[in-house]
Structures are given as C-alpha cells and as structure tokens.
Short mmCIF file of C-alpha atoms in Angstrom, two decimals:
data_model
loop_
_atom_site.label_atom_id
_atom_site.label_comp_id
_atom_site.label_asym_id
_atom_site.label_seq_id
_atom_site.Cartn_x
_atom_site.Cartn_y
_atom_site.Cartn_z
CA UNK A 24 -66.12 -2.26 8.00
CA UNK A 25 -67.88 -3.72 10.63
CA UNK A 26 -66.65 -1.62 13.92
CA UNK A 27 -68.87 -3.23 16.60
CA UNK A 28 -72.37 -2.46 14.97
CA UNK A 29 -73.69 -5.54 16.80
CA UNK A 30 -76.83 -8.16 15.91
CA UNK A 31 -79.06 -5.09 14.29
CA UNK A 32 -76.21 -4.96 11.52
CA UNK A 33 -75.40 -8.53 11.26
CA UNK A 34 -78.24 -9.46 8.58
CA UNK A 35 -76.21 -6.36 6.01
CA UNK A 36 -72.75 -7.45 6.54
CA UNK A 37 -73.94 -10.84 5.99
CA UNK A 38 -75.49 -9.40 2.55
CA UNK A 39 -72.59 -6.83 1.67
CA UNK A 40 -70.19 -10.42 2.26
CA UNK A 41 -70.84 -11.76 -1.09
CA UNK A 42 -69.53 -8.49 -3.10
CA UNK A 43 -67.02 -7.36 -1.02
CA UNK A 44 -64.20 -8.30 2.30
CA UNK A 45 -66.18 -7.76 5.73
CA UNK A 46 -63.62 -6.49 8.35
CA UNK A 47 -64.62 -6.91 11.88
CA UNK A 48 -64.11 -5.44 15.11
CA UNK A 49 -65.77 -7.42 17.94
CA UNK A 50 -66.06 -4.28 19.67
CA UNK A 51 -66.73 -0.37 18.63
CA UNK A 52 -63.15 0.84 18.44
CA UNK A 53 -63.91 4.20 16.70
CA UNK A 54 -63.76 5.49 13.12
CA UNK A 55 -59.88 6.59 12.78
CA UNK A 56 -59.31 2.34 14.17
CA UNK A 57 -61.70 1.07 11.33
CA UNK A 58 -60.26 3.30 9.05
CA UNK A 59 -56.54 2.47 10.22
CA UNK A 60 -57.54 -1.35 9.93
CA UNK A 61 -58.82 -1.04 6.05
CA UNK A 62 -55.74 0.70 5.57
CA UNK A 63 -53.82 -2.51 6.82
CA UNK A 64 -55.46 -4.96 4.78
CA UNK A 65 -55.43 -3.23 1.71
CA UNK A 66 -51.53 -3.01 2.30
CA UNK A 67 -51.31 -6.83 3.16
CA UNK A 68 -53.53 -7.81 0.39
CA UNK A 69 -53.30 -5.79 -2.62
CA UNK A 70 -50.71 -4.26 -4.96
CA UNK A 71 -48.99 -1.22 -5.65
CA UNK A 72 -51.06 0.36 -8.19
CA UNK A 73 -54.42 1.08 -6.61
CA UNK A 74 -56.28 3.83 -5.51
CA UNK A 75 -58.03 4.31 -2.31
CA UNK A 76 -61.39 5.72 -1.38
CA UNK A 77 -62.61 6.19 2.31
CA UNK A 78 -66.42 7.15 2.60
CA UNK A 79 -68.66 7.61 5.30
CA UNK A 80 -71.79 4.79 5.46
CA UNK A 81 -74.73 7.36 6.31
CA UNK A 82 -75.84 8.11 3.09
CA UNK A 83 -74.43 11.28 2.16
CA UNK A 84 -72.10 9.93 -0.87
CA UNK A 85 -73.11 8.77 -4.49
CA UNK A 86 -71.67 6.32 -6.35
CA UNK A 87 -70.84 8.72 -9.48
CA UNK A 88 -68.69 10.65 -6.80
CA UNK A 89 -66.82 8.29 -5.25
CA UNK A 90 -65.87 7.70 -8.97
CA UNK A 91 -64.83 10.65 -9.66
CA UNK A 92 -62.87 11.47 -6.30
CA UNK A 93 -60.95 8.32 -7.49
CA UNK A 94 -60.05 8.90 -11.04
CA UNK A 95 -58.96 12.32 -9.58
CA UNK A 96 -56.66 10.52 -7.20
CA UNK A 97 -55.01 8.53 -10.31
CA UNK A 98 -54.68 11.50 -11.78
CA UNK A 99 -52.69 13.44 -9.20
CA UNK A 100 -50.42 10.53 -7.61
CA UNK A 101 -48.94 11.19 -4.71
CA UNK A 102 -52.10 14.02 -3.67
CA UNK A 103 -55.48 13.09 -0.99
CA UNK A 104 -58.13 14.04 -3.06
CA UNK A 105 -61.36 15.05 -0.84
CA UNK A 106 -65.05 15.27 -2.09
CA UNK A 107 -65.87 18.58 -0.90
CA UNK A 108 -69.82 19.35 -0.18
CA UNK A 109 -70.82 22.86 -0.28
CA UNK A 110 -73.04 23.31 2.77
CA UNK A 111 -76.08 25.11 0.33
CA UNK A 112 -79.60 25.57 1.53
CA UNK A 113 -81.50 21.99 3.36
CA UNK A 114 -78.08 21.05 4.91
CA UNK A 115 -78.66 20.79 8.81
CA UNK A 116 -77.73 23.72 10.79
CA UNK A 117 -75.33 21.57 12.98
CA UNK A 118 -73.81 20.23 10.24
CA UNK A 119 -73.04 23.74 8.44
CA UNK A 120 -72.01 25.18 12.11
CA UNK A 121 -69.39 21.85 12.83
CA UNK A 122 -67.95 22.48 9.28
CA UNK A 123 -67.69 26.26 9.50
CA UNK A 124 -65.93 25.93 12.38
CA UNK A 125 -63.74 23.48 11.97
CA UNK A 126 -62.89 25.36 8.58
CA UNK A 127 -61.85 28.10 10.35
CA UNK A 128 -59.62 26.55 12.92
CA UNK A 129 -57.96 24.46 10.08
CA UNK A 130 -57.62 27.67 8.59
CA UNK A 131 -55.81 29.49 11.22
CA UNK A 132 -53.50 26.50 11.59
CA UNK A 133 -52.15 25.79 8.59
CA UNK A 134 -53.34 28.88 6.56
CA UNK A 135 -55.28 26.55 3.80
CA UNK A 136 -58.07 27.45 2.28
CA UNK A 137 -60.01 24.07 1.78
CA UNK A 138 -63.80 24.43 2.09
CA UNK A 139 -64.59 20.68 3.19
CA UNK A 140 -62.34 19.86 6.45
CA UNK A 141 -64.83 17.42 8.02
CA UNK A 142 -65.74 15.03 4.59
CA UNK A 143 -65.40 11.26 4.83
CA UNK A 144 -65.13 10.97 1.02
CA UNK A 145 -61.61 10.91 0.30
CA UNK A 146 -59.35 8.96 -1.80
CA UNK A 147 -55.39 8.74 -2.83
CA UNK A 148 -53.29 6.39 -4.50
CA UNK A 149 -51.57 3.56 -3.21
CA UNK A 150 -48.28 5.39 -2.35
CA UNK A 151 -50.02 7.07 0.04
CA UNK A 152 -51.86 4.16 1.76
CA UNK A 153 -49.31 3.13 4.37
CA UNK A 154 -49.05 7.12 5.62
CA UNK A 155 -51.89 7.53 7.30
CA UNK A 156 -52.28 3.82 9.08
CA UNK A 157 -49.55 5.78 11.93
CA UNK A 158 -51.24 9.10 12.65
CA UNK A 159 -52.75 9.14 15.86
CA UNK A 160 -56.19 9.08 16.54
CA UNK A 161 -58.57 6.53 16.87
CA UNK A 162 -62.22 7.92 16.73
CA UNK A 163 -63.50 11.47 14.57
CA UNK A 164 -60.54 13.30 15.66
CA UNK A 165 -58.36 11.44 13.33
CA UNK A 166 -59.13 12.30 10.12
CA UNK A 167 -58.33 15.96 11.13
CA UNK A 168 -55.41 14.72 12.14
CA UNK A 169 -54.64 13.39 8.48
CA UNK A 170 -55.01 16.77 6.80
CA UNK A 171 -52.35 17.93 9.71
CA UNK A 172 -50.01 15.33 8.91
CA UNK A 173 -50.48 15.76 5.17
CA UNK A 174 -49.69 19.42 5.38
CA UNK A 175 -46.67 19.57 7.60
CA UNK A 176 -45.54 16.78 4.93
CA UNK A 177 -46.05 18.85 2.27
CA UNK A 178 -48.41 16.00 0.47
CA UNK A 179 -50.89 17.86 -1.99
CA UNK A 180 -54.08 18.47 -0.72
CA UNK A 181 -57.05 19.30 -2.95
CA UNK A 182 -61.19 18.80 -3.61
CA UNK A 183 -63.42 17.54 -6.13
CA UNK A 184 -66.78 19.31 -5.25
CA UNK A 185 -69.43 16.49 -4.92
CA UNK A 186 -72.77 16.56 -4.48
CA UNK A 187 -74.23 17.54 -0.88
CA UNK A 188 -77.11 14.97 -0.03
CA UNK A 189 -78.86 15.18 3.49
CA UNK A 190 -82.29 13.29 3.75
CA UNK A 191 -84.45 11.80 6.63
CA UNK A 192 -82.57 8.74 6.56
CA UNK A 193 -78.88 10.00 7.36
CA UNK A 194 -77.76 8.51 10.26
CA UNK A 195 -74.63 9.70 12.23
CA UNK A 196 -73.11 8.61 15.44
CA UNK A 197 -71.24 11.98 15.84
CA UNK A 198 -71.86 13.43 19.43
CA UNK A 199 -71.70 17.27 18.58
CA UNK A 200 -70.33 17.31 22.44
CA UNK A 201 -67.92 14.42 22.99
CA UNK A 202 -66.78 14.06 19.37
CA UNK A 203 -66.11 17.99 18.90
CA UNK A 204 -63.73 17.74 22.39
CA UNK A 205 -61.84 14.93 20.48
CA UNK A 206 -61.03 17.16 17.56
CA UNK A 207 -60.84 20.27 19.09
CA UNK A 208 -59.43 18.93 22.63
CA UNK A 209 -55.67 19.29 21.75
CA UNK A 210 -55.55 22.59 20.21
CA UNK A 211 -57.69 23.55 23.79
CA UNK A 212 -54.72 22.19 25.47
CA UNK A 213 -52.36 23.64 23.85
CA UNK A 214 -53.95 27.20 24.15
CA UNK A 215 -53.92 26.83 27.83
CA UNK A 216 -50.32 25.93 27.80
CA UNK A 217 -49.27 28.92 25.79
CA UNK A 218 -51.67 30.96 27.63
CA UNK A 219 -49.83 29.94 31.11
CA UNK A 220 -46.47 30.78 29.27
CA UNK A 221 -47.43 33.79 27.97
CA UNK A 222 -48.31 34.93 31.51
CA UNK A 223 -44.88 33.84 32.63
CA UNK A 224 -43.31 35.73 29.59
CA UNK A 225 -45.30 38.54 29.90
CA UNK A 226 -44.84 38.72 33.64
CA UNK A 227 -40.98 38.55 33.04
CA UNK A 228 -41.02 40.87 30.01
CA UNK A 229 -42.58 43.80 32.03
CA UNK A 230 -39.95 43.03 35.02
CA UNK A 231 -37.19 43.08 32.98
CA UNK A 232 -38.19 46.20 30.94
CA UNK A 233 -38.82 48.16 34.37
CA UNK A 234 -35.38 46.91 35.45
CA UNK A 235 -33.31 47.16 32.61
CA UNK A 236 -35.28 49.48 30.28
CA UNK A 237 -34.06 47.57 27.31
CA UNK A 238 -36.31 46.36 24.59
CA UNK A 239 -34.49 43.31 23.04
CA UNK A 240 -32.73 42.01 26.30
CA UNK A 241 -36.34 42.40 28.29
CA UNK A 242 -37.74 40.11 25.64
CA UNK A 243 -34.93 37.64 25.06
CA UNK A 244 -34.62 36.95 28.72
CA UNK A 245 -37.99 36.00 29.65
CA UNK A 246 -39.07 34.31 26.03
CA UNK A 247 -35.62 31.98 27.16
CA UNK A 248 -37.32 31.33 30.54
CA UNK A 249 -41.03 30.83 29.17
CA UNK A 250 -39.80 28.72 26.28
CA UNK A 251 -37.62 26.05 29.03
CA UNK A 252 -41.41 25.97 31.04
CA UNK A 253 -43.26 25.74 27.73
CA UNK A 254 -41.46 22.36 26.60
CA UNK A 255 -42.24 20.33 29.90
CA UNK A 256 -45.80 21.41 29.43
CA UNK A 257 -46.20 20.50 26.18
CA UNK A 258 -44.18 17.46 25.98
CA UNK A 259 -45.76 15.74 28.82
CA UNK A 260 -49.68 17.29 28.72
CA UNK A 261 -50.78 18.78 25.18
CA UNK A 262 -49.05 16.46 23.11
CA UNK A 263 -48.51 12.84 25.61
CA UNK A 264 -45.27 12.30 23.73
CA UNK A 265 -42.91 9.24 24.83
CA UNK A 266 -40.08 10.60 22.50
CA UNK A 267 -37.02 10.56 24.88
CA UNK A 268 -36.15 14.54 25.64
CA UNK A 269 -32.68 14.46 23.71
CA UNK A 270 -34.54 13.51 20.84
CA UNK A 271 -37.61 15.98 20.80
CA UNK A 272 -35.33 19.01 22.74
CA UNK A 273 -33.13 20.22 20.41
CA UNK A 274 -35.99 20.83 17.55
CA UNK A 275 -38.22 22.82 20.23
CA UNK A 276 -34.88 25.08 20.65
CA UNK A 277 -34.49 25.05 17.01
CA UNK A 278 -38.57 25.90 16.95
CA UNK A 279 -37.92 28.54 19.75
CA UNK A 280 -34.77 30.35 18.42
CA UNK A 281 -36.76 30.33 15.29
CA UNK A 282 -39.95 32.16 16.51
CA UNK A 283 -38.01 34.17 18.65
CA UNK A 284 -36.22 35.44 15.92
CA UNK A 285 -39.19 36.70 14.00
CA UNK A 286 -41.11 37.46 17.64
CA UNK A 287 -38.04 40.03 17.97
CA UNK A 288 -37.88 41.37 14.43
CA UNK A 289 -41.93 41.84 14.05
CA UNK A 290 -42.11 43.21 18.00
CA UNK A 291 -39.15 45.70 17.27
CA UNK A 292 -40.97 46.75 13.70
CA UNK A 293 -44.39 47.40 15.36
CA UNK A 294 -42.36 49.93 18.14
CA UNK A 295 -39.89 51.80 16.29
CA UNK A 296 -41.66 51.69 12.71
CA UNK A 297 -45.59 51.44 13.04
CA UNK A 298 -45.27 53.01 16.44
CA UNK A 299 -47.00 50.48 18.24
CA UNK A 300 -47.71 50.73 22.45
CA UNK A 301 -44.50 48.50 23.86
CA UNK A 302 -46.94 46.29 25.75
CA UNK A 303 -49.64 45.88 22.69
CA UNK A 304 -47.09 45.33 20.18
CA UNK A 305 -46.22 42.12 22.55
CA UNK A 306 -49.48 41.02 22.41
CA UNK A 307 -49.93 41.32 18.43
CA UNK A 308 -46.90 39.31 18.20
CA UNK A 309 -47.62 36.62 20.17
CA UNK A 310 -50.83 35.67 18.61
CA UNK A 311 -49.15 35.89 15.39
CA UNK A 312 -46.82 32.92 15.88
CA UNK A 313 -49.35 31.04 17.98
CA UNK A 314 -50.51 28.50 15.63
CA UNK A 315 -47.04 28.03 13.89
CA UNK A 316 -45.62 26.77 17.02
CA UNK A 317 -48.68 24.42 17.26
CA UNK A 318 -48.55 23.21 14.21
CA UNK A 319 -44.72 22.38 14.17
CA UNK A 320 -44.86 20.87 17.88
CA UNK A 321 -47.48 18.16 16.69
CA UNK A 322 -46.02 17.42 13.58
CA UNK A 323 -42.76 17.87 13.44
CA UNK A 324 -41.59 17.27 17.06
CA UNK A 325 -43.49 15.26 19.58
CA UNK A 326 -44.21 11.94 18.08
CA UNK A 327 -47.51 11.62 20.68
CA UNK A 328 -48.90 8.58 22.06
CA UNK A 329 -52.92 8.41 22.86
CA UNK A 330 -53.58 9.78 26.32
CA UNK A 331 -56.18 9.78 28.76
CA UNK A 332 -58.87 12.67 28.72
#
C-alpha cells in the first residue's frame, strides 16, 4: 500500500508492481485508511474463502511468520489471529515502554490478557474482512480500536508468538507524542468526563447523606443526576457520536440502571459487611465500574464519527 510515500518510494512500488496489486493514496491518509482501503479491495476483488494478513513494512516480520499467523487464521475461522513478539533483551526501550503500556490499559479495559496489543502482524479469515473496514480510526489509533470492537463482539481473539526482530534498519513513522495521544486520547477524554461527574455525584452524594442520612436514597439520587450530565458529555465530546439521542439514550439508561445496580449492591457490601468508611467505600466503587462503562459507551452505544482534536 502506497499511502503517500512520495518520489523516494516510487522506484519500490514500481518493483513490488510486477508480483503483487499497488494501492495508492495520492496523499498520506494514515495507517487505519490504508489498512481500511486493502480491506475494500480484497472484498471487491476476491472470494469468500481467503485469509487475510495485515503486516507492518519496517522490517520487523518474517516470511515463515506471516505463514504461520495465516494457517492459524484457517484454522480458527471466524478468530483475529495476532503475531505476538515478546519484547526480550535488544528490543528498544520505547518500544517495550509503548507496548507495556498499552498492555496494561487494554488490560484494564477489557480484562484480557493478550501480551502483544500494539503488533501489525495479524491475520483472519475472510468472514471477518468486511468487520473491520467500519471501525473508526484512520491513523495508529485504529488498530486498537479493532481489538475493542472485536471484544465487545465477542470475536475470538488469540496469538501466535513470532519472532521479535529489531535491527538498524527498522524504520517507523510512529511519533511516540502525537501517535500515543491518538490511541490513548479518547480514554483521556473520557476520564475527564467521569472525573467531572464523579465530582457532581460525589458532591450530591455527601449533600444528600447530610440531609437525609440515608445510604441508598443519598446514592440513587445523585448517581440519577450525574448519570443525565454524564450522557451530554459523552455523547457530544468523548465519543463525537451523530447517533440521534432516542436512539443512543435508552441503552446509556439501560448502561446506567445497570451499573447502578451493582454500584449499590458492592457500595452497600463494603459498609455493612467489610466495614468500609461510607465515603471510601464510594470511591472503591466507582473505580471499579469505570472502565465497564467505557468500554460499553464506545462499543455498544455511540456509533462515533471522527472529530477534531
């Protein structure tokens, strides 16, 4: 895929023209739109039994691997198969940091376990092809997005380790900076809009108990009043979605009423069984449920359109 590389590059595609289809961007459009365009083609051009493979064009990926991510893929129809590189001694320190961390927050999103959340090296069968071409995203952020999409769908997610190859030649046109934003920048977002509504729920909480003295009506109240604030922020800033409100409101209620419930039952099981401080049993709870709500919001309920950063 040629996204943009300009006259430097011309002279390979030129070469890599007589074994294989050059697409072209006139213009650098970002990895998730090259990716997205493949994705296209293949649909438009070739049947139903196929398997895909994705891999980066820096180097790190052998042949043999690519093979064997793909047979794996046959294998397990219906599954994204991803070659997973253990980050062992000579891989760069940025590149061990960027995976450990985006391991982690992975991790505390979904509750996975996969080792390898940043490899380009990934392949699935034909059945799967016409999934990803609609996920949002258009530069790094989007194949993060994939492994989002694929687990809120329930689609089978596993690796083939592969071999981990880092030399003097690797070239990458990741900006630790800009790039990391993109993948990290809604998530960022979305803390600072549960962060505002947890001060409003909080703030109402602590009124209410004062007033009222009651446990379950201090908490119901002002989660209903947070949660009606919570929706216009997200809707409109974290996730930029242009689903009509009738459409996307009645799942956040359903989301709400849902985490409420379990907000109340763990928040009244930390007081009156554990023992548990009122006011730090609150806390506990709502970092518990954080990144369930996230994770539901983006994939199950706002639809989101790109939107300026």
């Amino acid at each position: 895929m040629d996204d943009g590389s300009g006259e430097e590059a011309r002279e390979l595609f030129h070469r890599a023209s007589e074994y294989a289809v050059v697409l072209t961007h006139p213009e650098n459009r970002g990895k998730g739109s090259a990716l997205k365009s493949g994705l296209r083609y293949i649909q438009d051009h070739f049947g139903a039994d196929c398997v895909v493979a994705t891999m980066d064009a820096d180097g790190q990926h052998r042949v043999s691997d690519v093979l064997r991510v793909c047979r794996d893929a046959q294998e397990h129809p219906g599954s994204l198969v991803l070659g997973c590189r253990r980050m062992k001694k000579g891989v760069p320190l940025r590149s061990r940091f960027g995976n450990t961390l985006t391991r982690l927050v992975f991790s505390l999103c979904t509750g996975s376990g996969l080792y390898d959340t940043q490899t380009g090296l990934r392949a699935f069968d034909s059945a799967l092809a016409r999934e990803p071409i609609g996920i949002s995203g258009e530069r790094y952020e989007y194949e993060m997005h994939v492994l989002l999409e694929c687990f809120a769908g329930n689609i089978p997610v596993h690796e083939v380790e592969v071999e981990t190859v880092y030399f003097d030649g690797n070239t990458s046109h990741f900006d630790i900076m800009r790039d990391s934003y993109r993948i990290y920048k809604e998530i960022l977002k979305f803390s600072a809009s549960s962060f505002l509504s947890f001060l409003l729920d909080y703030a109402l909480y602590s009124l209410l108990l004062t007033l009222t003295g009651n446990l379950m009506t201090s908490n119901i109240g002002a989660r209903v009043m947070s949660a009606s604030f919570n929706y216009s922020l997200n809707r409109k800033l974290v996730f930029c979605s242009d689903s009509q409100v009738g459409k996307t409101i009645w799942k956040y209620w359903l989301l709400a009423a849902t985490i409420l419930a379990g907000n109340t039952l763990v928040l009244s099981v930390l007081v009156n069984r554990a023992g548990v401080n009122r006011y730090a049993a609150k806390l506990c709870t709502e970092l518990l449920f954080f990144f369930l709500s996230w994770l539901v919001q983006r994939c199950m309920i706002f639809r989101k359109k790109e939107c300026a950063t």
